[in-house]
Short mmCIF file of C-alpha atoms in Angstrom, two decimals:
data_model
loop_
_atom_site.label_atom_id
_atom_site.label_comp_id
_atom_site.label_asym_id
_atom_site.label_seq_id
_atom_site.Cartn_x
_atom_site.Cartn_y
_atom_site.Cartn_z
CA MET A 1 -10.20 -4.59 -8.93
CA TRP A 2 -7.77 -1.73 -8.26
CA CYS A 3 -10.51 0.94 -8.28
CA GLU A 4 -13.67 0.48 -6.18
CA ALA A 5 -16.50 2.66 -4.93
CA TYR A 6 -15.75 4.25 -1.55
CA LYS A 7 -17.43 6.98 0.55
CA GLY A 8 -18.22 9.78 -1.90
CA GLY A 9 -15.77 8.64 -4.54
CA CYS A 10 -13.45 5.68 -4.99
CA ALA A 11 -10.58 3.81 -3.37
CA LEU A 12 -7.48 3.01 -5.40
CA THR A 13 -5.11 0.16 -4.59
CA VAL A 14 -1.66 1.20 -5.75
CA LYS A 15 1.65 -0.66 -5.69
CA VAL A 16 4.42 1.92 -5.50
CA THR A 17 7.93 1.37 -6.84
CA PRO A 18 10.12 4.08 -5.26
CA ARG A 19 13.43 5.40 -6.58
CA ALA A 20 12.43 4.89 -10.21
CA SER A 21 13.99 6.88 -13.03
CA ARG A 22 10.70 8.72 -13.68
CA ASP A 23 7.18 9.08 -12.28
CA ALA A 24 4.81 6.95 -14.33
CA ILE A 25 1.84 4.62 -14.31
CA LEU A 26 3.19 1.24 -15.37
CA GLY A 27 -0.12 -0.60 -15.71
CA ALA A 28 -2.75 -2.54 -13.81
CA GLU A 29 -1.87 -5.95 -12.36
CA GLU A 30 -3.56 -8.50 -10.10
CA GLY A 31 -5.82 -6.05 -8.29
CA TRP A 32 -3.57 -3.01 -8.10
CA LEU A 33 -2.29 -0.16 -10.22
CA ARG A 34 1.51 -0.14 -10.48
CA VAL A 35 3.07 3.31 -10.13
CA ALA A 36 6.77 4.20 -10.37
CA LEU A 37 8.00 7.24 -8.41
CA THR A 38 11.37 8.96 -8.26
CA ALA A 39 10.94 9.70 -4.53
CA PRO A 40 12.76 7.56 -1.95
CA PRO A 41 10.75 5.53 0.59
CA VAL A 42 11.95 7.57 3.59
CA ASP A 43 10.11 9.91 5.95
CA GLY A 44 6.86 9.63 3.99
CA LYS A 45 8.38 11.15 0.83
CA ALA A 46 7.10 8.34 -1.40
CA ASN A 47 3.62 8.62 0.15
CA GLU A 48 3.48 12.35 -0.54
CA ALA A 49 4.90 11.86 -4.04
CA ALA A 50 2.26 9.19 -4.76
CA ARG A 51 -0.50 11.47 -3.49
CA ARG A 52 0.76 14.39 -5.60
CA PHE A 53 1.25 12.18 -8.69
CA LEU A 54 -2.24 10.64 -8.42
CA ALA A 55 -3.86 14.05 -7.90
CA GLU A 56 -2.13 15.40 -11.01
CA ALA A 57 -2.95 12.31 -13.11
CA LEU A 58 -6.59 12.45 -12.01
CA GLY A 59 -6.89 16.21 -12.45
CA VAL A 60 -8.08 16.81 -8.87
CA PRO A 61 -6.67 18.96 -6.04
CA ARG A 62 -4.11 17.16 -3.86
CA GLY A 63 -6.54 17.50 -0.92
CA ASP A 64 -8.99 15.20 -2.75
CA VAL A 65 -6.51 12.29 -2.51
CA ARG A 66 -6.05 10.71 0.95
CA LEU A 67 -3.87 7.80 2.03
CA LEU A 68 -6.12 5.21 3.70
CA ALA A 69 -3.68 2.35 4.31
CA GLY A 70 -0.12 1.30 3.60
CA GLN A 71 1.83 4.10 5.26
CA THR A 72 5.02 1.99 5.33
CA ALA A 73 4.17 -0.63 2.68
CA ARG A 74 4.53 -0.60 -1.09
CA LEU A 75 0.88 -1.60 -1.49
CA LYS A 76 -1.24 1.43 -0.59
CA ARG A 77 -4.92 2.42 -0.62
CA PHE A 78 -5.93 5.96 -1.52
CA ALA A 79 -9.37 7.55 -1.30
CA VAL A 80 -10.18 9.89 -4.19
CA ALA A 81 -13.14 12.22 -4.59
CA LEU A 82 -14.06 10.92 -8.07
CA PRO A 83 -16.50 8.25 -9.26
CA PRO A 84 -14.74 4.91 -9.92
CA GLY A 85 -15.47 4.89 -13.67
CA GLU A 86 -14.04 8.37 -14.13
CA ALA A 87 -10.92 7.56 -12.08
CA ARG A 88 -10.31 4.36 -14.10
CA ALA A 89 -10.64 6.28 -17.37
CA ARG A 90 -8.22 9.02 -16.25
CA LEU A 91 -5.62 6.54 -14.98
CA ALA A 92 -5.82 4.04 -17.82
CA PRO A 93 -2.22 3.26 -18.79
#
């Protein structure tokens, strides 16, 4: 499951596709949520873009979205201060 309960909210497993033509949620696959971002994967730009995009899509402040794992990988885990069911509903593609 790409969205699980985690300390005071939920953890999202996200597969990021950098350098896309637009920022978008492409759907849920095999245990992760696929997200396309226009940002390049250099100097943490894609990580910050993913954090900003998820915060906007979830309707929470950017500070409520933290990168837990995957600093240099395409598969990333984010902690979000929202219940899992609410996060799933807001991110449903």
